[in-house]
CSV table of C-alpha atoms in Angstrom, one decimal:
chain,number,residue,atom,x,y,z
A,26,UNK,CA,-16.3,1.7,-18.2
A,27,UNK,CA,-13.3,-0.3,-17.1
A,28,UNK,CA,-12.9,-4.2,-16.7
A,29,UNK,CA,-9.5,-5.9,-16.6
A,30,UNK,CA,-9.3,-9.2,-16.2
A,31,UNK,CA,-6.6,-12.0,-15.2
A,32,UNK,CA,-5.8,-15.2,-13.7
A,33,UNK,CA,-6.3,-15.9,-10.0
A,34,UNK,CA,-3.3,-18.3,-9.2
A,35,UNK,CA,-0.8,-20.1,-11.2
A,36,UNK,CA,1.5,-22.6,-9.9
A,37,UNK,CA,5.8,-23.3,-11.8
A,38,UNK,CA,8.6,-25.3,-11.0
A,39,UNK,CA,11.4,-23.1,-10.4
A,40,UNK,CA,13.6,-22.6,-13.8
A,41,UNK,CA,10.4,-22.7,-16.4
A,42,UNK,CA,8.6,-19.6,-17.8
A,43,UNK,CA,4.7,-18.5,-16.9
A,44,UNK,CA,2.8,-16.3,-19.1
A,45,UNK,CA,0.1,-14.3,-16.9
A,46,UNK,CA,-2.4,-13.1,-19.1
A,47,UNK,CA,-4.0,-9.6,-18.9
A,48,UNK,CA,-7.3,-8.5,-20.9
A,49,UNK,CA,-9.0,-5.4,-20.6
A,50,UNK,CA,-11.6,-3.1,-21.7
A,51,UNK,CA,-11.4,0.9,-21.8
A,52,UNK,CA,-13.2,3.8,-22.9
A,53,UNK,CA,-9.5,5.6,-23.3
A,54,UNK,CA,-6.0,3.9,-23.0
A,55,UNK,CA,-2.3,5.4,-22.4
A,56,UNK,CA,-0.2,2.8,-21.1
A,57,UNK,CA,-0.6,-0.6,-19.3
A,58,UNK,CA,1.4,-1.3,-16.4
A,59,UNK,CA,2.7,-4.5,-14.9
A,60,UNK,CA,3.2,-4.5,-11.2
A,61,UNK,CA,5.0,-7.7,-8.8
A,62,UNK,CA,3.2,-7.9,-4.9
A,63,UNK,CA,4.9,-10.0,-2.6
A,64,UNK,CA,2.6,-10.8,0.6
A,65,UNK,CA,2.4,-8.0,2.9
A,66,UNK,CA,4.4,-5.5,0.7
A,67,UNK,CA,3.6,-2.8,-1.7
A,68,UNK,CA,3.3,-3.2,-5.5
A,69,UNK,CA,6.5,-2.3,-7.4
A,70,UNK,CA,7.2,-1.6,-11.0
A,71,UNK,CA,8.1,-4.0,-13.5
A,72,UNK,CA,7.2,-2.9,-16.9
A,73,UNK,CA,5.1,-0.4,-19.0
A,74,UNK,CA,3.9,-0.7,-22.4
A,75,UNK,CA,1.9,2.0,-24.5
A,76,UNK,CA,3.1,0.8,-28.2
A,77,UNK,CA,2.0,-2.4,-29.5
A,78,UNK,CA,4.8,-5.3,-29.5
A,79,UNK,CA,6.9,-6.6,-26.7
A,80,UNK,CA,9.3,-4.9,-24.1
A,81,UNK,CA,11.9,-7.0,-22.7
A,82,UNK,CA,13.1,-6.5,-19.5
A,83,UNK,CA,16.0,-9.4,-18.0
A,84,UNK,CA,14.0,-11.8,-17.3
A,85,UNK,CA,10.9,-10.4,-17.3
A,86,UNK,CA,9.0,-9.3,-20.8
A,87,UNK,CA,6.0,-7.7,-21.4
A,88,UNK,CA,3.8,-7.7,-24.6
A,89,UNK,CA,0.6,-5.2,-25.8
A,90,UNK,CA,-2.0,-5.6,-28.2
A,91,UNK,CA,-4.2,-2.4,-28.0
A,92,UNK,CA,-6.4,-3.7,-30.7
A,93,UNK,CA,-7.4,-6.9,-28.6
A,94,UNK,CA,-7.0,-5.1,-25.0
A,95,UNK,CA,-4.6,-7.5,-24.2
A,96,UNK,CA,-1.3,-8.2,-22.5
A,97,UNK,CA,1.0,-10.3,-20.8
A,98,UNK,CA,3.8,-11.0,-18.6
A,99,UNK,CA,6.5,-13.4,-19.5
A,100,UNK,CA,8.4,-14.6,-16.4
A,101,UNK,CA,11.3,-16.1,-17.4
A,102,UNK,CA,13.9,-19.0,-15.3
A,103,UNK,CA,11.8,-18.6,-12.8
A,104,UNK,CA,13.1,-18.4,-9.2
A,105,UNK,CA,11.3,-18.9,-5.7
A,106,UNK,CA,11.6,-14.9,-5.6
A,107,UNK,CA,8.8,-14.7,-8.1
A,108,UNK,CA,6.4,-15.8,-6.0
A,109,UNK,CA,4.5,-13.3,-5.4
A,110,UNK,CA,1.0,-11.3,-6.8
A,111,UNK,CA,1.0,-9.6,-10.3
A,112,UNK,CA,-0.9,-6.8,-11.5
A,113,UNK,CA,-2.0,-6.0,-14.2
A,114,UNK,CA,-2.9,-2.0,-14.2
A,115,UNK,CA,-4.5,0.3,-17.4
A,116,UNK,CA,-4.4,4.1,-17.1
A,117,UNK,CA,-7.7,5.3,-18.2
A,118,UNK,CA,-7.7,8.7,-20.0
A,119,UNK,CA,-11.3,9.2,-20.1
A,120,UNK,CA,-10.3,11.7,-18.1
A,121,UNK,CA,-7.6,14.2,-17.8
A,122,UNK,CA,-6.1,13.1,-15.1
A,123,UNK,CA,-5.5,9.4,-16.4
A,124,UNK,CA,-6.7,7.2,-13.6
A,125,UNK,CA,-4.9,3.8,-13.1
A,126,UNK,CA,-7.2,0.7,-13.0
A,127,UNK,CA,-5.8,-2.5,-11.7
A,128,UNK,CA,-6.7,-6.1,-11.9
A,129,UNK,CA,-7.3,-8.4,-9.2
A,130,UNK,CA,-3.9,-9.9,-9.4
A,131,UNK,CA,-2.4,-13.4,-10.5
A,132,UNK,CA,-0.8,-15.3,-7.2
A,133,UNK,CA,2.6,-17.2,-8.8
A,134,UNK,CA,3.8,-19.7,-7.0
A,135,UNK,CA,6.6,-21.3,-7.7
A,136,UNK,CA,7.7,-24.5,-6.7
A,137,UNK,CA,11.0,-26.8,-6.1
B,88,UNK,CA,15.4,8.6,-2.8
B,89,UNK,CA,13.5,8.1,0.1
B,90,UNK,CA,10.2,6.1,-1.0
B,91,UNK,CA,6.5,6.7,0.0
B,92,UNK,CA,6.2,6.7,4.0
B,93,UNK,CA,3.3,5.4,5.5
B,94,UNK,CA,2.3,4.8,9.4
B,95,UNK,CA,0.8,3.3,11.1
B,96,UNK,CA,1.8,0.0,9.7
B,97,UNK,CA,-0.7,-2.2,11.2
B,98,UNK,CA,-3.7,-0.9,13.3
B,99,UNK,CA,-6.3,-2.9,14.9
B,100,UNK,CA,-9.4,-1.3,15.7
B,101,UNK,CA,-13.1,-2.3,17.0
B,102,UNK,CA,-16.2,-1.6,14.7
B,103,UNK,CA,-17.8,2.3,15.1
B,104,UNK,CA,-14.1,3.5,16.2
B,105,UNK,CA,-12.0,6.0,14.3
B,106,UNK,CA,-8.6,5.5,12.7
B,107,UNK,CA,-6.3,7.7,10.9
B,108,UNK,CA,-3.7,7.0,8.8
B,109,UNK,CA,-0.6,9.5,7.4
B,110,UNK,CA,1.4,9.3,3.9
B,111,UNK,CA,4.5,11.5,3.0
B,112,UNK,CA,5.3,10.9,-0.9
B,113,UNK,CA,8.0,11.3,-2.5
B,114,UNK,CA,9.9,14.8,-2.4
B,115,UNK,CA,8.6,16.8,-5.5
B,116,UNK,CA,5.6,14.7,-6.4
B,117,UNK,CA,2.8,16.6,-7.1
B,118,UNK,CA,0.5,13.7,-7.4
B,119,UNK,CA,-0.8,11.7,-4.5
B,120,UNK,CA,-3.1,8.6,-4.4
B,121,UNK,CA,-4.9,6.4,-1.7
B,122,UNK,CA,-5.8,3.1,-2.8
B,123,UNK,CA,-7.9,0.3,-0.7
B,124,UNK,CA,-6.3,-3.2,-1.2
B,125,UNK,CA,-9.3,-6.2,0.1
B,126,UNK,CA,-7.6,-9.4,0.4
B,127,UNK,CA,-7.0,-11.0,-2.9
B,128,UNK,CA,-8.4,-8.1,-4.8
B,129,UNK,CA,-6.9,-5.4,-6.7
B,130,UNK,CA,-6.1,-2.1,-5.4
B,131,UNK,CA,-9.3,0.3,-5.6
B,132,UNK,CA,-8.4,4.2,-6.1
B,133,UNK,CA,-10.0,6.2,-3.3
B,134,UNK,CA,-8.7,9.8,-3.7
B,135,UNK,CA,-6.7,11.2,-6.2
B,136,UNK,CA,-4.8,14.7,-5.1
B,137,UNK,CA,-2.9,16.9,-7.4
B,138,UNK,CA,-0.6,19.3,-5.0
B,139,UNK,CA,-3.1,19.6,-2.5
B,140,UNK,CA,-6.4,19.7,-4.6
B,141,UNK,CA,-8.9,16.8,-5.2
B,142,UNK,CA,-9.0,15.6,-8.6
B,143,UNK,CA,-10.5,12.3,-8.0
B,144,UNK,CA,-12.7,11.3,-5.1
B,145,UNK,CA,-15.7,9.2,-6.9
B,146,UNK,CA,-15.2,6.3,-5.0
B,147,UNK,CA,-14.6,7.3,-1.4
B,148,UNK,CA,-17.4,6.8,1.1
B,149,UNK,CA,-17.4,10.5,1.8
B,150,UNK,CA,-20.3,9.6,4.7
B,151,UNK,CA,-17.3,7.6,6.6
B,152,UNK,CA,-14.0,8.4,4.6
B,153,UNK,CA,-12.3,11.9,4.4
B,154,UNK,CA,-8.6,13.1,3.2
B,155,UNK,CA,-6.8,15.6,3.1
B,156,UNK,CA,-3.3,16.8,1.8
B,157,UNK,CA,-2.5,20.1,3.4
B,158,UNK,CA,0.6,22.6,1.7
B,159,UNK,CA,0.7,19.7,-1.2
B,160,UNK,CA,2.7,17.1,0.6
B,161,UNK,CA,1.7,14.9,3.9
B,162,UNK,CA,-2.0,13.5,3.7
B,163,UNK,CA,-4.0,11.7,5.9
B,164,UNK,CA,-6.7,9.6,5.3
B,165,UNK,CA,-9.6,9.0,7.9
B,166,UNK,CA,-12.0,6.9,9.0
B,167,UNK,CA,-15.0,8.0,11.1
B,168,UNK,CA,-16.5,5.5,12.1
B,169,UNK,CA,-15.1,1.9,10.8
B,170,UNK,CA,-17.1,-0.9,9.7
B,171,UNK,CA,-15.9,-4.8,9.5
B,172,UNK,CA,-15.6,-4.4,5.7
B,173,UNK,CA,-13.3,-1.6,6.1
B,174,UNK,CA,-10.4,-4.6,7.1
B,175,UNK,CA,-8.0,-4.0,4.1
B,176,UNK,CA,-4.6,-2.7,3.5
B,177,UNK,CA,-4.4,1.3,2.6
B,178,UNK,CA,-2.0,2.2,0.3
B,179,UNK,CA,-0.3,5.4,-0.8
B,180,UNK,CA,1.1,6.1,-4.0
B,181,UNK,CA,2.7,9.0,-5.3
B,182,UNK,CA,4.0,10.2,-9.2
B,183,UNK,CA,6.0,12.9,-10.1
B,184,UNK,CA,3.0,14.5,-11.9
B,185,UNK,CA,-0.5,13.2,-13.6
B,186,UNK,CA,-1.9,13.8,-17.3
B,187,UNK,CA,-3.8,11.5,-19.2
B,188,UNK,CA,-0.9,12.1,-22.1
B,189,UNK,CA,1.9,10.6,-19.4
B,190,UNK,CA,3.6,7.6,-19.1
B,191,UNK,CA,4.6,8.3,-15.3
B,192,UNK,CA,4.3,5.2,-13.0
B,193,UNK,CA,3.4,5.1,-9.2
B,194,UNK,CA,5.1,4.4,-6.8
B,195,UNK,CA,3.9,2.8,-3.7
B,196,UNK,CA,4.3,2.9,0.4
B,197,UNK,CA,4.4,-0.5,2.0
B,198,UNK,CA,0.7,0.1,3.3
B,199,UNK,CA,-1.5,0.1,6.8
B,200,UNK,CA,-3.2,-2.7,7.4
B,201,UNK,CA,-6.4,-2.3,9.1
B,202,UNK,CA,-8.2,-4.8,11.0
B,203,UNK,CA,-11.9,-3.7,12.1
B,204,UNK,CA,-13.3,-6.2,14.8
């Protein structure tokens, strides 16, 4: 089975750093994905991480820990661009095909 | 590189009507994916196609839904007839090519957003 789980909404002042949280739960794992939504848009890439440890990306980093199914998202000097939905998404290799499952999605906002 | 194209972009509908929708992925991706986006959810695979085969359909509503990606590249995805709860965006998303063993990431149309009254 699959279960991923994260925030619903978390509110920064512009300049700070948020750390979305990501847990999740697999019967196989290759990779977990981050993903930025802004309203009415499609999801776009942001990071990918497969190897425990963290990937740093600008301002963005990202950090595994396969033996705790977790993960997050480090936004850093946050800007009123960064509002937007993030998702968290794990591709599943109970298969051979390696299905992507997402999360629900963590609404940023960020404020003045 | 062009991106994923979808149309419609919006499309309202009433309940018990039909609706189509089209996708044309990125040039050389073998891989092709609709996803169903509910309002304030994740997205929620509905068909997976590799070229034009069907590797992944467990969670389409095959008594309403259907798809089909004809020659391996354009798909469309329908639904005959609609119900309120259909009201979501539909996304596309295409990779280069699947495997469990890869690290490829999808990338996504801007979506259709149905509205079933």
């Amino acid at each position: 089975g699959q279960n991923i789980d994260q925030p619903t909404e978390m509110t920064a002042t512009e300049g700070a750093i948020v750390q979305i949280n990501c847990t999740y739960q697999t019967s196989g794992f290759n990779g977990l994905f981050w993903y930025q939504q802004h309203a009415g848009e499609a999801p776009t890439f942001l990071s990918y991480n497969v190897l425990d440890g963290l990937e740093e990306k600008g301002r963005f980093s990202s950090f595994l820990s396969r033996s705790k199914g977790y993960s997050y998202l480090l936004l850093k000097e946050l800007q009123m661009k960064d509002s937007a939905s993030y998702l968290c998404a794990v591709r599943d290799t109970t298969d051979s095909w390696g299905k992507f499952q997402f999360g629900a999605g963590t609404q940023v906002v960020v404020t003045p | 590189e062009a991106g994923v194209a979808q149309s419609p972009r919006y499309k309202i509908i009433e309940k018990r009507q039909s609706v189509a929708f089209w996708c044309n992925p990125i040039s050389g991706h073998a891989t092709l994916y609709w996803y169903q986006q509910i309002l304030g959810q994740g997205p929620k695979l509905l068909i997976q196609f590799q070229n034009n085969g069907v590797v992944d359909d467990s969670q389409l509503p095959k008594d309403r839904f259907s798809a089909e990606r004809l020659k391996g590249v354009d798909s469309t995805l329908k639904i005959q007839p609609a119900k309120l709860e259909d009201s979501a965006v539909y996304l596309c998303a295409s990779s280069p090519r699947q495997g469990a063993r890869t690290n490829e990431k999808l990338f996504f149309g801007s979506g259709t957003q149905l509205s079933v009254l």
